[in-house]
XYZ file of C-alpha atoms in Angstrom:
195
model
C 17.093 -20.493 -14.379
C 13.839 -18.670 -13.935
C 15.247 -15.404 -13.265
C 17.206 -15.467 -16.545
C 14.842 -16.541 -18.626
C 12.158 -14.112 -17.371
C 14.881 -10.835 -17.923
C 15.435 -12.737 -21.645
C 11.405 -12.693 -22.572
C 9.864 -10.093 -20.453
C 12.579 -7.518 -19.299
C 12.289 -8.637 -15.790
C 14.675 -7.216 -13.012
C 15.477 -8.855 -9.659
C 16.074 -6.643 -7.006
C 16.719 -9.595 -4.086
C 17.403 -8.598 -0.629
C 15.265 -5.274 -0.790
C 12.484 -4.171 1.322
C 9.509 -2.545 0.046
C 8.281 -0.043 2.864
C 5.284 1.160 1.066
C 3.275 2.382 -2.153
C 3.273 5.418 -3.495
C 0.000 6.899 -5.335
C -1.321 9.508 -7.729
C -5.668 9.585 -7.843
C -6.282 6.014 -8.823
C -2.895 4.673 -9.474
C 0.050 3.319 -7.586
C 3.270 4.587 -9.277
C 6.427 3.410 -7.392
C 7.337 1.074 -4.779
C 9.017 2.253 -1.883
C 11.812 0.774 -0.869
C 15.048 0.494 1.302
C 17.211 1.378 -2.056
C 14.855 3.980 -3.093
C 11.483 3.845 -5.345
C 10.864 1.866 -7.860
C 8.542 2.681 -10.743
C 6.436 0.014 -13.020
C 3.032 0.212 -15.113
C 1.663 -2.476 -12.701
C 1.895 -3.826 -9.266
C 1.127 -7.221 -7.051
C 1.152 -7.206 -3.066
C 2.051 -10.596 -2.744
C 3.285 -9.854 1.041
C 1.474 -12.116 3.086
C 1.022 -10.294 6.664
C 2.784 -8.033 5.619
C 0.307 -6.499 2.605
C -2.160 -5.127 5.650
C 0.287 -2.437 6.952
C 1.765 -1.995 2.916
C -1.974 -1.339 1.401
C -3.745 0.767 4.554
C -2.298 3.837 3.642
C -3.874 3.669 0.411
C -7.178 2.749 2.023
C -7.133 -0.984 1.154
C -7.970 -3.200 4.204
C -7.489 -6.939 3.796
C -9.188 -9.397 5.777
C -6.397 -10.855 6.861
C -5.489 -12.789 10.014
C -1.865 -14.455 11.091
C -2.840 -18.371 11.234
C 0.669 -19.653 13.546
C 2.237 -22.356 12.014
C 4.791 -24.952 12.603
C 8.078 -26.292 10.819
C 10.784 -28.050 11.669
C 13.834 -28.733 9.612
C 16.125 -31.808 9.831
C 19.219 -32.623 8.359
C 19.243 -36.335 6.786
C 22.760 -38.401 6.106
C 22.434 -40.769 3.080
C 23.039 -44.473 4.086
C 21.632 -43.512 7.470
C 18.559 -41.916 7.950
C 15.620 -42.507 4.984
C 13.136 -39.641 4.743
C 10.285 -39.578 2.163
C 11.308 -39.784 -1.653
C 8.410 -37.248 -2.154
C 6.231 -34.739 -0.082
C 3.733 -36.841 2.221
C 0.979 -35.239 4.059
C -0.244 -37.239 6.876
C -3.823 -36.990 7.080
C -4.180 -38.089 10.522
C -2.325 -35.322 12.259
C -2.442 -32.562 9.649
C 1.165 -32.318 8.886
C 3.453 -32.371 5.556
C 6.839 -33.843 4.796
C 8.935 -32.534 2.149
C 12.198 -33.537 1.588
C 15.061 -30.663 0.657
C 17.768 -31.731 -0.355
C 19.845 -33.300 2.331
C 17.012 -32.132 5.248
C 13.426 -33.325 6.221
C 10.852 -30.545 6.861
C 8.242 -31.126 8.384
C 5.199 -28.945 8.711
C 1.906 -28.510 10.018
C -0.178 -27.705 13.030
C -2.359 -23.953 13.524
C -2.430 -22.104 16.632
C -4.734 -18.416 16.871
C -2.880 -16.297 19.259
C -2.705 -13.346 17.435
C -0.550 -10.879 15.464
C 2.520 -11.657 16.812
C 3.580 -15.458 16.240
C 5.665 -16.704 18.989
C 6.616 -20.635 19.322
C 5.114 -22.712 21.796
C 7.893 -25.360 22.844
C 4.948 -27.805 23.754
C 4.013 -27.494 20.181
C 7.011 -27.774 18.383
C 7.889 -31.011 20.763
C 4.544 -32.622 19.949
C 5.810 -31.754 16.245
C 8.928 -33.758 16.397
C 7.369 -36.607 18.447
C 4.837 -37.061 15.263
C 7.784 -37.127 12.790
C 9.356 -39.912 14.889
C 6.361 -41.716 14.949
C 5.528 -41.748 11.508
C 9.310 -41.767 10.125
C 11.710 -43.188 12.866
C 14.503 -43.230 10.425
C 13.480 -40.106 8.517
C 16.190 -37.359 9.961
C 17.892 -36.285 12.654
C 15.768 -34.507 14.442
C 17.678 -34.045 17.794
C 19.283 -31.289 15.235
C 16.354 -30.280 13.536
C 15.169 -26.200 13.774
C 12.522 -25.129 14.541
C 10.608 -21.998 12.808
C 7.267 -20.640 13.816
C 5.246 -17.854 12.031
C 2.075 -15.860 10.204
C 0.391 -18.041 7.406
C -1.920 -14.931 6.030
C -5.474 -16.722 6.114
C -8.541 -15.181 5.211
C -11.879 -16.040 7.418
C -13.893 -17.998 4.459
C -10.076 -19.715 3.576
C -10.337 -18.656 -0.408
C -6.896 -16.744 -0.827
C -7.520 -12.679 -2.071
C -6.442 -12.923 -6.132
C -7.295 -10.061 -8.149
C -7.902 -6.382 -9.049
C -7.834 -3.498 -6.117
C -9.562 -0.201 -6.316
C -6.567 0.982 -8.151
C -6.342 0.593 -11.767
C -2.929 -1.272 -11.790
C -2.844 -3.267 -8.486
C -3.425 -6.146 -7.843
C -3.662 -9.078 -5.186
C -1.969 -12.235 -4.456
C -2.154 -12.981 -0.799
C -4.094 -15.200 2.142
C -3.214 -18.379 1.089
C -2.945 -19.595 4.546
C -0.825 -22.845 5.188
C -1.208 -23.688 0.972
C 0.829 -20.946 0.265
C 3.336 -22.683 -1.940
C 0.702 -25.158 -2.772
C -1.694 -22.534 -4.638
C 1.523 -20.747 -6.146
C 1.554 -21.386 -9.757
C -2.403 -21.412 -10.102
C -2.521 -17.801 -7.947
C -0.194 -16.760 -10.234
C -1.799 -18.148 -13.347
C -5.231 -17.316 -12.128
C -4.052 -13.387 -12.011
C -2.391 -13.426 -14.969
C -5.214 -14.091 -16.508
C -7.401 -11.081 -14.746
């Protein structure tokens, strides 16, 4: 997979399930990542934290206009032979929300609420969600047994995500993507490459 072949060509390491707490600094470079299993050095870094980047870059004196735009999802599970999601992702135009199918489940996302730092579902919202899947794909899921997740979609006030080069000489940005998070992915990533 991806992993492998990036430790094969570029010497990449996966460290999955850690926590970086925090940069650490000397003059105009960062030189380690702080983390739950202890620092980590590298000759370059990317805060690609969402929310999260805010608290990780102030104590370097970084501030990121950043703001938590709440979003919705919901995930149902499908049975084959029963229910028949979307063959492909669908956005629906009229009430702002994308369908993506995963596997054997239907998510289903959209909608944007402002109410601050701390995301916190509304249960009108998330109904209204599942009453627009229905409508638009009755036999699309389950979704008497679909989850619900609410959180932060890092959005920056002009919309145009942060990629690129920081005061310090080797870090960079790759955050406030908003709701097209995994939609701007690969050309965030190929954009700051390239910087």
């Amino acid at each position: 997979g991806l992993a492998a072949a990036a430790t094969r060509r570029f010497g990449a390491s996966f460290r999955c399930g850690t926590r970086v707490t925090g940069l650490r600094h000397a003059g105009r470079r960062v030189v380690a990542a702080r983390t739950d299993a202890g620092d980590i050095e590298a000759d370059a870094f990317v805060v690609a934290a969402g929310m999260q980047s805010v608290p990780m870059l102030a104590p370097l004196g970084v501030t990121l206009p950043l703001y938590p735009l709440t979003g919705y999802s919901l995930t149902a599970p499908t049975q084959p032979g029963h229910h028949h999601p979307p063959a492909i992702s669908v956005t629906d135009l009229h009430y702002k929300v994308v369908y993506a199918r995963l596997g054997e489940q239907l998510r289903i996302a959209g909608m944007v609420d402002l109410i601050g730092r701390h995301p916190r579902a509304d249960a009108r919202r998330v109904a209204l969600l599942a009453r627009q899947a229905r409508e638009t794909f009755p036999d699309g899921a389950n979704f008497d047994a679909a989850t619900s997740w609410c959180g932060g979609r890092p959005a920056t006030p002009d919309s145009k995500p942060l990629i690129g080069a920081t005061p310090y000489d080797n870090l960079w940005l790759n955050t406030g993507h908003g709701a097209l998070g995994f939609t701007l992915a690969c050309g965030s990533a190929a954009l700051l490459a390239d910087a």
